[in-house]
Structure formats: structure tokens, C-alpha cells
Coordinates of C-alpha atoms in Angstrom, one line a residue:
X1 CA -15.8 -55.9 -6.0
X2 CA -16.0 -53.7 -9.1
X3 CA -14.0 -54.3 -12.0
X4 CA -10.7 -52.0 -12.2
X5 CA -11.5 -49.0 -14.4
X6 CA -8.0 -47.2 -15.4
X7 CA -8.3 -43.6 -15.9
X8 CA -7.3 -42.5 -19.5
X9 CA -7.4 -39.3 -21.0
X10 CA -10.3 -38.0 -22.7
X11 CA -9.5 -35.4 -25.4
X12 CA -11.9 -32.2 -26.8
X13 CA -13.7 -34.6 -29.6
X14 CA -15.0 -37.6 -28.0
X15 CA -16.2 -34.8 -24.6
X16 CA -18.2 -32.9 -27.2
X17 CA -19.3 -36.2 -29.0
X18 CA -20.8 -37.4 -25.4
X19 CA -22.3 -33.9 -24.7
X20 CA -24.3 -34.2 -28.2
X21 CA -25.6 -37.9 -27.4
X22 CA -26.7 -35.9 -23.7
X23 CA -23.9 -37.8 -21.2
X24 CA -23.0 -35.2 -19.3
X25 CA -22.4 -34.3 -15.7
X26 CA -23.9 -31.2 -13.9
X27 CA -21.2 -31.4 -11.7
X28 CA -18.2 -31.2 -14.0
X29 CA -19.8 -29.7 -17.1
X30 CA -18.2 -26.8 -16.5
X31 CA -14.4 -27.8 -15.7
X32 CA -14.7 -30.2 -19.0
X33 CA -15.5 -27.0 -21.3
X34 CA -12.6 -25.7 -19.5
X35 CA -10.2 -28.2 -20.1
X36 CA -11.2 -28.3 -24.2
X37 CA -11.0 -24.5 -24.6
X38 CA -7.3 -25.1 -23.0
X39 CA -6.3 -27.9 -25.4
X40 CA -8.0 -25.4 -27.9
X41 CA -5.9 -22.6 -26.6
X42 CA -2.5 -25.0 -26.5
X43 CA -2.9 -26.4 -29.9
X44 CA -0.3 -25.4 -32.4
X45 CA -2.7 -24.1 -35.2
X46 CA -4.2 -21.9 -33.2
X47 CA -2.8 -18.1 -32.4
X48 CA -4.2 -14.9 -31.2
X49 CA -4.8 -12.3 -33.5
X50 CA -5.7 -8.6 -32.8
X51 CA -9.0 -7.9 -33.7
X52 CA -9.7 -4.2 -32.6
X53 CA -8.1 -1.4 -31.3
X54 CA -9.9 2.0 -29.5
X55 CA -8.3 4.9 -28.8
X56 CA -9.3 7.6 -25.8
X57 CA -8.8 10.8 -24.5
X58 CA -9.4 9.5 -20.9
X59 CA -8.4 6.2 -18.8
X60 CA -10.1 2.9 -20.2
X61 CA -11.1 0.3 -18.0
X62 CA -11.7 -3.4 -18.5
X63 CA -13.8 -6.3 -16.1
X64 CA -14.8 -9.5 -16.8
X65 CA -15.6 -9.1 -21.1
X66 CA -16.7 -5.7 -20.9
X67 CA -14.2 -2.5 -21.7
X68 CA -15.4 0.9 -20.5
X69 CA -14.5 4.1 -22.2
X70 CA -15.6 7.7 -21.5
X71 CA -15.4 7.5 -17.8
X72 CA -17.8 4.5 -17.7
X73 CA -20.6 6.0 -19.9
X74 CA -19.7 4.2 -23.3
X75 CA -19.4 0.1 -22.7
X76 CA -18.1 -2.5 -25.4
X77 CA -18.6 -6.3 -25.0
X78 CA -15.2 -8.5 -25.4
X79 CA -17.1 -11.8 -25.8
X80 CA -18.1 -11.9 -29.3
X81 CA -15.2 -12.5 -32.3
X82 CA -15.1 -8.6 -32.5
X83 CA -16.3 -6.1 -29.3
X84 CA -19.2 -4.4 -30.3
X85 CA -21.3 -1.6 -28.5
X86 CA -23.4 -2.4 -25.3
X87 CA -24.8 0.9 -24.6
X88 CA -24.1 4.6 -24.4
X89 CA -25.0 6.3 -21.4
X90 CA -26.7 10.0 -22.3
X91 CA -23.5 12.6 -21.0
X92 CA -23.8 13.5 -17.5
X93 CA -23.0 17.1 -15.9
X94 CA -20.3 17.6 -14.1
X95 CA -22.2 17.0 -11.0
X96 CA -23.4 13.7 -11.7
X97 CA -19.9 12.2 -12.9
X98 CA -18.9 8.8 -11.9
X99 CA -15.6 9.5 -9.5
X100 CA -15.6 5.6 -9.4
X101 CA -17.4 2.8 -10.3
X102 CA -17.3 -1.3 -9.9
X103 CA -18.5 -4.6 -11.5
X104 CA -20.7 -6.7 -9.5
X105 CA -22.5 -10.2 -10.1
X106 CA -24.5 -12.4 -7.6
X107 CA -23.6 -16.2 -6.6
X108 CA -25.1 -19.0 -8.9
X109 CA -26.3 -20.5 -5.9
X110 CA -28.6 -17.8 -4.0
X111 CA -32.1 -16.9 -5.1
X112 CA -32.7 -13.5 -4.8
X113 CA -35.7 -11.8 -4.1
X114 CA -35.6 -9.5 -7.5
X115 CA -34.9 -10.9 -11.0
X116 CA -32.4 -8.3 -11.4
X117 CA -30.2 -8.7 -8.7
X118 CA -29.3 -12.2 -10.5
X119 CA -27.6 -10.3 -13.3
X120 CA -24.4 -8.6 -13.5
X121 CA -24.5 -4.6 -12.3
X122 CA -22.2 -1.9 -12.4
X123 CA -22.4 -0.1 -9.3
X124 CA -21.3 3.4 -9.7
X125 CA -20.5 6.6 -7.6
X126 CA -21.3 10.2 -8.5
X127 CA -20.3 13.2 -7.6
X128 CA -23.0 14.6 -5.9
X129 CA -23.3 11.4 -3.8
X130 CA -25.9 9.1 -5.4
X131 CA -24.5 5.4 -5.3
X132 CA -26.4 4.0 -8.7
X133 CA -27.0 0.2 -9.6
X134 CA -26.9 0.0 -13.4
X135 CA -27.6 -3.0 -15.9
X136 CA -24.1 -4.3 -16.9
X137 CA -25.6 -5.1 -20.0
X138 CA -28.0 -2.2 -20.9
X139 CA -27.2 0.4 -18.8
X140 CA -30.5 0.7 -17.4
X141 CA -31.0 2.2 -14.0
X142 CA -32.1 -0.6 -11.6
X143 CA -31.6 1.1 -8.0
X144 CA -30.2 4.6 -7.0
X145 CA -28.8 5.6 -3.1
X146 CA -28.0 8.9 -1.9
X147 CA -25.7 8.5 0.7
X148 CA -25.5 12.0 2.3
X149 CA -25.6 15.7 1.9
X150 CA -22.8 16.7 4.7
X151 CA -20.1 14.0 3.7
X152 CA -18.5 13.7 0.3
X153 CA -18.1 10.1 -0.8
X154 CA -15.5 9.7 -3.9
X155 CA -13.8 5.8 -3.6
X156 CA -15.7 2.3 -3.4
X157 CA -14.1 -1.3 -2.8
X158 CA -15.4 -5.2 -2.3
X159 CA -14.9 -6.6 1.0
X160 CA -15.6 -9.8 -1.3
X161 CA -15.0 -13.0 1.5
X162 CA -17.7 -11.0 3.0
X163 CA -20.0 -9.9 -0.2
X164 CA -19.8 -6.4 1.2
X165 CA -19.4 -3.2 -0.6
X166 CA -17.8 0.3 1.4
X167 CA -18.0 3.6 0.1
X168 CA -15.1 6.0 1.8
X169 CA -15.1 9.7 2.0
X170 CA -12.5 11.9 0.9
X171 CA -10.4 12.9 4.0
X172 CA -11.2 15.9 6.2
X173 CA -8.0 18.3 6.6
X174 CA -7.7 20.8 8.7
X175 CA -8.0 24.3 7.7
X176 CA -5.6 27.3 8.5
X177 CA -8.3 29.2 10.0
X178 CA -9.3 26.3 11.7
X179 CA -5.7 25.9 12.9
X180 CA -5.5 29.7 14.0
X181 CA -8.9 29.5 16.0
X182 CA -7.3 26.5 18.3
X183 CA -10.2 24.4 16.6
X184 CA -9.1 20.5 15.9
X185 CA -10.4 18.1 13.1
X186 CA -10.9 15.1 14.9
X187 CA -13.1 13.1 12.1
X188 CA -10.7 12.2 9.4
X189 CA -13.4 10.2 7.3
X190 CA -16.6 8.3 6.9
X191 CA -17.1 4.7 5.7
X192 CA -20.6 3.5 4.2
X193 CA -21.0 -0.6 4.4
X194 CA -23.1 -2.1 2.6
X195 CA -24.1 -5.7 2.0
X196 CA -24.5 -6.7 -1.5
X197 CA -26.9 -9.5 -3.2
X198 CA -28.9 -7.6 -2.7
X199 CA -28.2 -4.1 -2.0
X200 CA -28.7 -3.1 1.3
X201 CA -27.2 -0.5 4.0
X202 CA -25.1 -1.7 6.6
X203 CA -24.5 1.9 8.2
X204 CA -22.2 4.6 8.1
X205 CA -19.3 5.0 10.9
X206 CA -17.5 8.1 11.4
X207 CA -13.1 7.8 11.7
X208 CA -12.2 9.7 14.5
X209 CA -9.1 10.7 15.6
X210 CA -9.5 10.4 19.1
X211 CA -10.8 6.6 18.8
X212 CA -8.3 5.8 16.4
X213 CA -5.2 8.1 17.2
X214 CA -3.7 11.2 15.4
X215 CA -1.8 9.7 13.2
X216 CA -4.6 7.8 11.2
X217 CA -3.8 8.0 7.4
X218 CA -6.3 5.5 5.6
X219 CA -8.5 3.1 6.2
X220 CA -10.1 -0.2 3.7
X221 CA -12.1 -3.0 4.6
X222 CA -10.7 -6.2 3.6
X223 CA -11.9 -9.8 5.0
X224 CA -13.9 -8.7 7.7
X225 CA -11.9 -6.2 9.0
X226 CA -11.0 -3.1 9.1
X227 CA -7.1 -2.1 8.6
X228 CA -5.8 1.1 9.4
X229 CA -2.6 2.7 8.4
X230 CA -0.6 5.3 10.7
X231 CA 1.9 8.0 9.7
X232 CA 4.7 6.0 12.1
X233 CA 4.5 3.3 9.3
X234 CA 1.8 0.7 11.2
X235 CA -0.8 -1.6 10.7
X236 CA -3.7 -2.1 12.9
X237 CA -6.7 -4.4 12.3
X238 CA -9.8 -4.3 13.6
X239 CA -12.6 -6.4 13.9
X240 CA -15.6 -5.2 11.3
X241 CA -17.8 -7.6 13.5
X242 CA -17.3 -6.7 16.8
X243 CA -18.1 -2.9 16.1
X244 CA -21.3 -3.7 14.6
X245 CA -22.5 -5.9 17.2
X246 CA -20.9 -2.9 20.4
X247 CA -21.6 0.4 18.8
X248 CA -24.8 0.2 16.1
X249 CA -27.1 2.7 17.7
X250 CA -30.3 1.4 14.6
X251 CA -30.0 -1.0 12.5
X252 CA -31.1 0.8 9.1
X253 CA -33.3 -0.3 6.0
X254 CA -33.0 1.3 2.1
X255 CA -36.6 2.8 2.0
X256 CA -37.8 2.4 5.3
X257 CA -37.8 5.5 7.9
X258 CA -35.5 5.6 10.2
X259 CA -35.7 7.7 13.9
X260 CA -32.4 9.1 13.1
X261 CA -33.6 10.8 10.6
X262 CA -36.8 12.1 12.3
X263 CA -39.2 9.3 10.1
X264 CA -37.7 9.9 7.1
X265 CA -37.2 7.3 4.7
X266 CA -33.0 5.9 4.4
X267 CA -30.8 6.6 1.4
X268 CA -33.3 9.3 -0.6
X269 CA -32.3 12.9 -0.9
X270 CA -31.9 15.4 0.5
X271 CA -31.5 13.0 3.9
X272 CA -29.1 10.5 2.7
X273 CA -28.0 7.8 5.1
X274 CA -27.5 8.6 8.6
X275 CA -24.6 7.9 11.3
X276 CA -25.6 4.5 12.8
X277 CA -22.4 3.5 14.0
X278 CA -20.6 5.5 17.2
X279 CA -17.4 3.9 17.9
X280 CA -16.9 5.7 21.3
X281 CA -13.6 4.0 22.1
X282 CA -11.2 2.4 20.3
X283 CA -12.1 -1.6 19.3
X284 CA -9.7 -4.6 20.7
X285 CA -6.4 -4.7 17.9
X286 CA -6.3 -7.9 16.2
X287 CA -3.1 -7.4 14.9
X288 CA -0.3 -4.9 14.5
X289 CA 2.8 -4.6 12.4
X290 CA 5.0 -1.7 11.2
X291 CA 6.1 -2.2 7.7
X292 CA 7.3 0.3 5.3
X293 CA 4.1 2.2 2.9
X294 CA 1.9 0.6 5.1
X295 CA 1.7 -2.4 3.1
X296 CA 1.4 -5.5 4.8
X297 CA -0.9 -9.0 3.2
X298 CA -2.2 -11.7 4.5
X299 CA -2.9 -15.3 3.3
X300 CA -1.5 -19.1 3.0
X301 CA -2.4 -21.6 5.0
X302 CA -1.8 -21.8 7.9
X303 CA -2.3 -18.0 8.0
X304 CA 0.9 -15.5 7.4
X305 CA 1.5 -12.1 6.3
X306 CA 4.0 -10.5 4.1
X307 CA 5.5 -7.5 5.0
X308 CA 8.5 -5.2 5.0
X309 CA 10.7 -3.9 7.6
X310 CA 10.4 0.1 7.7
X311 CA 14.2 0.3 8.0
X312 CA 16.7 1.3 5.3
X313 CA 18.7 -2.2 5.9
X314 CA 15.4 -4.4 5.4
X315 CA 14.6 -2.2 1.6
X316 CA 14.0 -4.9 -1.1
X317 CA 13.8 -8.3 1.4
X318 CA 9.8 -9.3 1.8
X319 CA 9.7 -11.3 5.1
X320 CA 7.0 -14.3 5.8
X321 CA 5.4 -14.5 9.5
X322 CA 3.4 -16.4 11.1
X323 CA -0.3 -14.8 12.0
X324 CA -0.3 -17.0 14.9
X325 CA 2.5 -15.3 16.9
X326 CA 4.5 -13.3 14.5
X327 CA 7.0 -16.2 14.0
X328 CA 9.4 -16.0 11.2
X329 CA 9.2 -19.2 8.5
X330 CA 12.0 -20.7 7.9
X331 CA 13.7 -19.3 4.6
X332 CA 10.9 -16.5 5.2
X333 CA 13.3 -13.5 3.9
X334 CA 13.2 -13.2 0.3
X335 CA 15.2 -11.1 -1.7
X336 CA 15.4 -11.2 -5.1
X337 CA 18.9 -8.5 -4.9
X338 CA 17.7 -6.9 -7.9
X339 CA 18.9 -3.8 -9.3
X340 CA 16.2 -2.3 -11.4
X341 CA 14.0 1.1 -11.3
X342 CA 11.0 -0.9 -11.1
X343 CA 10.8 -2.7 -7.3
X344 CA 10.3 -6.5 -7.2
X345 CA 7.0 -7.9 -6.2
X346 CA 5.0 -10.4 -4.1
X347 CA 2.2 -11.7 -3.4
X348 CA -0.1 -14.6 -2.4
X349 CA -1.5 -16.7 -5.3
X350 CA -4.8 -15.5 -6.5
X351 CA -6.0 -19.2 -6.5
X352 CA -6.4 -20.1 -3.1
X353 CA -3.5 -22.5 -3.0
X354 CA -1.7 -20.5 0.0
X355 CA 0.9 -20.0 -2.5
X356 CA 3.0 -17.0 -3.1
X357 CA 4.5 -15.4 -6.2
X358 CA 7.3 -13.3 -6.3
X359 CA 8.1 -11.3 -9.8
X360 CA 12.0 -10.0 -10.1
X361 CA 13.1 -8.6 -13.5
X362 CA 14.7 -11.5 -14.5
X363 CA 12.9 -14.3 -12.2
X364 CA 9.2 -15.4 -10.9
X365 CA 9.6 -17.5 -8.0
X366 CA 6.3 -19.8 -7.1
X367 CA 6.5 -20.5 -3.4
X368 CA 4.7 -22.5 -1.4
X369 CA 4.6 -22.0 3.4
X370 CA 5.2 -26.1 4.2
X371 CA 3.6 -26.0 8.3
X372 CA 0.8 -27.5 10.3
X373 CA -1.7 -25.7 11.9
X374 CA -0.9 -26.1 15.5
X375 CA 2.6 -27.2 15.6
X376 CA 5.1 -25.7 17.8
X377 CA 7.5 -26.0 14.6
X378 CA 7.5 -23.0 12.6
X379 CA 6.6 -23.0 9.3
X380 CA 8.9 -23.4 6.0
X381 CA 9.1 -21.4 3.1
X382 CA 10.0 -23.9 -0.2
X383 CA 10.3 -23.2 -3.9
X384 CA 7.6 -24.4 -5.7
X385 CA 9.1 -23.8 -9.3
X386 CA 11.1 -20.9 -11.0
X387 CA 10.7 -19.2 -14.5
X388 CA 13.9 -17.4 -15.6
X389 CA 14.2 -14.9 -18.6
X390 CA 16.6 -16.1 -21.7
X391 CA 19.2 -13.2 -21.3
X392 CA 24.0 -13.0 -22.5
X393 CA 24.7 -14.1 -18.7
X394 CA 27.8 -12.9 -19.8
X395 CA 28.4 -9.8 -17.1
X396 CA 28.6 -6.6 -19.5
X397 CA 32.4 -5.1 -19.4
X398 CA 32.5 -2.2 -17.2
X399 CA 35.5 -0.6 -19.4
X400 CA 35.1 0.6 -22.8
X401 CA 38.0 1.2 -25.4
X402 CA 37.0 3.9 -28.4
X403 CA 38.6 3.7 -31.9
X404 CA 41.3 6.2 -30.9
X405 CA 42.7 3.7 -28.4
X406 CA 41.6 5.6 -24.8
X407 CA 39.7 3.6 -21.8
X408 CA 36.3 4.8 -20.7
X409 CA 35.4 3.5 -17.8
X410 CA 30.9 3.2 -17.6
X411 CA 30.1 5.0 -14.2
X412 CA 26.9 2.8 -13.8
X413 CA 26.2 -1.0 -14.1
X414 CA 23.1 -2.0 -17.0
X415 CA 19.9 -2.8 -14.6
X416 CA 17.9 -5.6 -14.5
X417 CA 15.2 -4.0 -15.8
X418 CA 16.7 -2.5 -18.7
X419 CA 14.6 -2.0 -21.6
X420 CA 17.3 -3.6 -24.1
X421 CA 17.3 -7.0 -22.1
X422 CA 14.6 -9.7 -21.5
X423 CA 12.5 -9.1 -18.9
X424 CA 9.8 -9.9 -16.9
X425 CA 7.0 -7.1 -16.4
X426 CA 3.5 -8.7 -15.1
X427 CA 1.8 -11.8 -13.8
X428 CA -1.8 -12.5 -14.9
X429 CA -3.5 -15.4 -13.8
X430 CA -6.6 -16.7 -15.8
X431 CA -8.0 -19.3 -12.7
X432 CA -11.2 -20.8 -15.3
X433 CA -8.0 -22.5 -17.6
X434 CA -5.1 -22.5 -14.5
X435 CA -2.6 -20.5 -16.5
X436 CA -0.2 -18.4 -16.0
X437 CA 0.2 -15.7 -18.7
X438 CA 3.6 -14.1 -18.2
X439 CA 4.1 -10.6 -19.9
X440 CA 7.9 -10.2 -20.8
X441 CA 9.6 -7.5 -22.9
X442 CA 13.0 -7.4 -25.1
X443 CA 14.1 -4.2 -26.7
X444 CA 17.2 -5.9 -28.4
X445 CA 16.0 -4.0 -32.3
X446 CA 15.6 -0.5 -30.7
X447 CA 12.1 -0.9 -30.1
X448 CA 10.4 -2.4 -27.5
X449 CA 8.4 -5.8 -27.9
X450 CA 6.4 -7.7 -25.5
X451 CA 5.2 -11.4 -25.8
X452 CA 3.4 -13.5 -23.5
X453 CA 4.5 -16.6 -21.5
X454 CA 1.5 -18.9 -21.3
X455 CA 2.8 -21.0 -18.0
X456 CA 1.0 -24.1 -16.3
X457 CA -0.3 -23.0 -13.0
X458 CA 0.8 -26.2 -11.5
X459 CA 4.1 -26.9 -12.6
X460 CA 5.4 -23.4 -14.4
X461 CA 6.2 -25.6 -17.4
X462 CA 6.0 -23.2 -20.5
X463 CA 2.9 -23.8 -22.5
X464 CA 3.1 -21.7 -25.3
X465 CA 4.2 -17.7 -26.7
X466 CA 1.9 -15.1 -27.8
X467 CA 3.7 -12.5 -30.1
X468 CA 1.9 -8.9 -29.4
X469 CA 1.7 -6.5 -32.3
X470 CA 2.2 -2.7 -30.9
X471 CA 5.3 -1.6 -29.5
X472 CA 5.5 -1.7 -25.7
X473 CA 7.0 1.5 -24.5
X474 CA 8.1 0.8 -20.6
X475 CA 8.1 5.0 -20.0
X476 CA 4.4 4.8 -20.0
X477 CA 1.8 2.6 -18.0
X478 CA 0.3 -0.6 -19.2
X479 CA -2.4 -3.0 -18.4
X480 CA -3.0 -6.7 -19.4
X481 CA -5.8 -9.4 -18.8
X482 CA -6.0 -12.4 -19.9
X483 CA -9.5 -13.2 -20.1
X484 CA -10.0 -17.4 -21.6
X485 CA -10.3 -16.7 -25.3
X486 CA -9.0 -13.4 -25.1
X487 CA -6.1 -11.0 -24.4
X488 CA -6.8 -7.5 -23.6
X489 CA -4.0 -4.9 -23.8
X490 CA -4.3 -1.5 -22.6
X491 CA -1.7 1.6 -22.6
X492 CA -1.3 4.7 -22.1
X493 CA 0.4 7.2 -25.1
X494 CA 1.2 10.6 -23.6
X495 CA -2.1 11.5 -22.7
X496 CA -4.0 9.2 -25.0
X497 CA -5.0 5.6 -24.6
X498 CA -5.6 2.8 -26.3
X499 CA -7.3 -0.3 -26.1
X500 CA -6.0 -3.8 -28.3
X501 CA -8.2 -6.6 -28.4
X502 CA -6.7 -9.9 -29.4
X503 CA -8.7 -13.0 -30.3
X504 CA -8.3 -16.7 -30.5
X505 CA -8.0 -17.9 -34.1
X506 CA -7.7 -20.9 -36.4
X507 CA -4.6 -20.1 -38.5
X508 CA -4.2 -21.5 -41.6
X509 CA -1.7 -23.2 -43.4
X510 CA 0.5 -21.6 -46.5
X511 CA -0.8 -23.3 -49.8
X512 CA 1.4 -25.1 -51.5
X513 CA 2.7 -23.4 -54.8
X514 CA 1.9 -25.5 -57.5

């Protein structure tokens, strides 16, 4: 029998000691870097400090240590103490604009056939249809697609369970002549699939009307299938699977000809990509819900959905079901009975846990669905733990008396969300150092100041506070990530933005006068 080893906590020294003499697992190296930049993070002489601030005319945009300016063309690197240049792409013409453009990098654990596929990309969308695979790092073009000259493509998004990549056209309307002459739109849009790691065209299938119904209003793909909203406030999902395997007419190649396009090669101009997938009529629903803006999400384990009533009586309650058979969990209303401009949210835990977080003015409620996976029990919706803002729960006096001695009586009660209190405006989780960073505001001086709430994912316990320097004005939008060593701010002034970088840094202590 072995002899009884009691775990004990290692702290940041003696890990980096054992790295230097070469002790050190492959398997955990990773997660033990991790847990010293958090103790480095939590420790009490350390702070974030702003670093760098950019202005712009147009939106700025930030993913994974990179900030993109100039409509993608002018890229800064957030790693280093101070972001510094990447590249500059040369200005593009109004034709070849990127309407929209996303990060993507390849699993660890896949070799790929092409050294660059290994490397981070930004895959970008122009106007006149080319789908480009650039460098992440140097800008350098490493693929090009042009997807079609008789559809115009302007939105992308990941299908990322399924490493797939969609491209979806901008919606066909129909025209008053059109209207006049008797002659009906039927195809509302086209969506181009494509698998990614590495690139490579799944096909392009055509939205019609008459498969899908008349009152088709959008369409993603999201975890293998394909969910449709409708003007009467419904769901439907579709399997992504099933209508590749019943109605692809050719499976198509990048390069190669193709008979649909009479030999010639697929994805190079002026032929594009053809049609390869015919849905003739419509695919078995996997699921259907009406729910008011069409928003309904799905997660936890076992599998439920979150969704919202499209009935006046059911505004601000999010109810849990079960995916199995639409049962309700138990405790599965939540309302937070807020009065605020801004609605409350929720939504499942970016971690994986099946948890759910729901973000009210003044509270952020952690829950977590208690069920088993084929029990004839339904399921039960428990708190997992609660952060509250510090806020006079004194209940402000509705009746006012002036200097001269006569009553006013306020017409409105102060909201939740008013700018003067406490209050809670984002969640960001940073999943490499499981922490919550909480973004709440207090206008209490006359002008608005935000701080951040470092929270353990775990427990919610409060970690630490982060002081941000610029005012935070809630009349315009804001952004926030929260990116290991580094907090990335960005707001919108009028029609200006601006970008502030903060940075994780030793401070040091007042010298002691002599």
C-alpha cells in the first residue's frame, strides 16, 4: 500500500522553482501557469494601470489580444506591456470593403495539411463577394473565395461545436413592380457552409419560402442546426445533417471543377460557388417554441432552453424547460421584477457547467438545473450563489417639501438602473483564470464611474476591485473584455470611439519621508 501523501498547496515560487530544475507535467503545465498568473492577478501589490488609449472615427473591434481599427485594415497586438502595430492593410475601394470579418484559430490537436492553417486567421468578407483568409499576425493573404456573382453575401458566423463557418446573404424583398406584376419572391436568402481547419466549401442552399413558410424572417446556424425565426414570434429547428445527407445534388471541392458549373473550377470568379443544396420540401422540425424576439437558448445538462412567453403578462419572467418534452423545472420562472430602462438578462454559463446567469440591475444570480437524464421527475432550478450591489436600501420618499413649506409629490419612482445608484452593467468571464469580472457603475459625484468586480467562478466570493480611469457615460454603448493580464475597454463618444488598454502592474510602495 502506498504511503498517505496529503495534498498541500503549492504557491507561484516553488511551481516556477520546479519548472527551472525541468519537473514539470505536459499535462497540467498549462493550468499551473494559470493558477500563478491568478495568485499574480489576486495579490495586493499588484493593480491595473492604463497603458494606452486610441481614438476612431469608426467602430473598434477587439478578439483574443488583437484590437482592430479602420474597419479591420489597421491591427494592434494587446499582448505585449504596451499594444504596438501588427500591420496596416493598403486602403481598399469601396468595392472591396470588409462588411464583416471574424477571428479564427485551429485545434492544438489536428495536424493540418498546410503550415498555415495551424496559425490564427482572420477571415474576412468583402463587398463584392470574395471571402479572404488573412494572416492574423501579418496580414498576408493566405486563401481568397469568391462566393458568387448573382447573390450578395454581407454577414458571417461560427457554428463552433461543429468547426463550421456560414456566410448569409442579405435578404431578398420584394419589389413594388414586382408586387404590381402578380410576381412573388419566394427565396428570401442564401447560406454558404463551410468547414473550417481547413477551409473548405460545404455548399450553398437557397431559403425558400415555400419550403420554409411565408413568414421566414432569419435564419443562423448554431450547433448543428439550423434555427429559423417567423414573423408570428416562433422557433423552428432544423437538422443541418439531415439536409445534407437528403438534398446535396454534388458534393463540391475549392479548386476543383464542378458539373454545375459546366467544368469550371469552385469558388474563382466570375463563377463563384454554385447551388448544391435543393431543399425541395420542408426538413422534419426538431423543435418549436414561440417566444417573444424570437429569442429562445439552449444548454445545461440535461438539455433545456430559455425562453419568453410572447404575451404582455409573461414580459420580464425568463422560463426554464425541459428539451426533452417541454417540461417546466421546478422554480423555472425567473423574474428579477426590476424596474429599469435596460431589460434584465440571462443566459447559460459560458463554461460548460450547464449553469445559468442572470444579470438584474441590482443582482447576478448563478443558477444551477439539479435533474437526471431520464427521470420522470422534472428538473429543479437552484441558486447557486448571489452578488448584490452596495446601495441606501432605504426606499427614496415619494413626497418632497421645498423651503417655502408646499408638498411636491415625484410622479415617477428612481429605477433600478439609475445612473446615480450602484449598479450592475456586464458580466465577462475570463475561463483560462475562472473569474468573473463584474462591471458596475455609481454616479453618486455627478459623474459616472465604473469599477470592476473580480468574482470566483466557483463560489462568487469577491476577489478583488479594479478602479477604471475614464468616465463611463451610460447614454452611449460600451464594450469590456477581460483578457488574463489585461482589461480592454471600449466606448463610443458621439460618433467617436475609443479604445483604453489597461495592464497588469507591480505597484510600488510610498517611500518613507525621512
Amino acid at each position: 500500500m502506498a504511503p498517505y501523501r496529503a495534498k498541500r498547496t503549492v504557491n507561484s515560487t516553488e511551481l516556477l522553482i520546479r519548472r527551472s530544475r525541468g519537473i514539470r507535467d505536459g499535462g497540467t503545465l498549462i493550468r499551473q501557469n494559470m493558477k500563478v498568473l491568478r495568485g499574480i492577478i489576486l495579490q495586493d501589490n499588484r493593480n491595473f494601470v492604463k497603458v494606452w488609449s486610441k481614438t476612431s472615427k469608426s467602430t473598434i473591434m477587439y478578439e483574443n489580444g488583437k484590437i482592430y481599427f479602420e474597419n479591420y485594415q489597421n491591427c494592434y497586438s494587446s499582448v505585449l506591456a504596451e499594444p504596438r502595430s501588427l500591420y496596416k492593410l493598403p486602403k481598399r475601394s469601396k468595392l472591396e470593403k470588409f462588411e464583416d470579418a471574424l477571428l479564427c484559430q485551429s485545434p492544438l490537436e489536428e495536424t493540418l495539411a498546410s503550415p498555415s492553417d495551424h496559425k490564427p486567421s482572420l477571415l474576412a468578407l468583402t463587398a463584392n463577394n470574395w471571402l479572404y483568409r488573412l494572416s492574423a499576425e501579418t496580414g498576408e493573404e493566405l486563401q481568397r473565395v469568391y462566393l458568387s456573382s448573382k447573390h450578395r453575401f454581407r454577414y458571417l458566423g461560427w457554428d463552433v461545436s461543429q468547426e463550421m463557418l456560414y456566410v448569409k446573404s442579405v435578404q431578398n424583398k420584394e419589389t413594388p413592380l414586382a408586387r404590381l406584376a402578380g410576381v412573388s419572391q419566394n427565396t428570401l436568402m442564401h447560406l454558404a457552409i463551410f468547414h473550417v481547419f481547413p477551409l473548405q466549401i460545404v455548399g450553398i442552399l437557397e431559403i425558400n419560402k415555400k419550403v420554409f413558410g411565408n413568414g421566414v424572417t432569419d435564419i443562423v446556424l448554431s450547433q448543428g442546426v439550423l434555427a429559423v425565426s417567423y414573423s408570428n414570434k416562433s422557433v423552428k429547428l432544423y437538422s443541418l445533417e439531415h439536409i445534407l445527407h437528403r438534398y446535396m445534388t454534388e458534393k463540391l471541392t475549392l479548386g476543383k471543377p464542378s458539373s454545375l458549373l459546366e467544368g469550371q473550377p469552385v469558388g474563382e470568379a466570375p463563377f463563384g460557388i454554385p447551388v448544391n443544396i435543393h431543399i425541395k420540401d420542408c426538413p422534419p422540425v426538431l423543435f418549436e417554441v414561440s417566444c417573444s424576439n424570437n429569442g429562445v437558448q439552449i444548454g445545461g445538462y440535461p438539455w433545456h432552453y430559455i425562453y419568453t412567453p410572447p404575451h404582455d403578462h409573461h414580459k420580464g419572467t425568463h422560463h426554464i424547460c425541459s428539451l426533452k418534452d417541454s417540461t417546466m423545472a421546478t422554480n423555472g420562472i425567473q423574474n428579477m421584477n426590476c424596474c429599469s430602462l435596460e431589460s434584465d438578462g440571462i443566459f447559460f454559463h459560458p463554461d460548460d457547467s450547464g449553469r445559468i446567469i442572470h444579470v438584474g440591475p441590482t443582482t447576478i444570480n448563478v443558477l444551477k438545473i439539479i435533474g437526471e437524464l431520464n427521470s420522470d421527475w422534472p428538473s429543479k432550478v437552484v441558486q447557486d450563489f448571489s452578488m448584490v450591489t452596495q446601495r441606501n436600501n432605504d426606499p427614496t420618499s415619494q413626497v418632497t417639501v421645498t423651503s417655502s413649506g408646499r408638498t411636491v409629490k415625484r410622479r415617477f419612482h428612481q429605477l433600478d438602473d439609475d445612473p446615480d445608484q450602484e449598479t450592475f452593467r456586464m458580466v465577462e468571464y475570463e475561463d483560462e483564470l475562472d473569474l468573473l469580472a463584474v462591471v458596475v457603475t455609481n454616479g453618486e459625484e455627478g459623474e459616472g464611474k465604473a469599477h470592476i468586480r473580480l468574482h470566483d467562478n466557483q463560489s462568487g466570493q469577491l476577489q478583488r476591485t479594479i478602479d477604471l480611469v475614464e468616465p463611463w457615460d451610460e447614454t452611449f454603448r460600451h464594450e469590456l473584455f477581460f483578457d488574463k493580464d489585461t482589461i480592454i475597454h471600449i466606448e463610443q463618444k458621439n460618433t467617436n470611439f475609443c479604445c483604453h488598454v489597461y495592464k497588469l502592474k507591480a505597484t510600488r510602495g510610498k517611500v518613507a519621508e525621512k
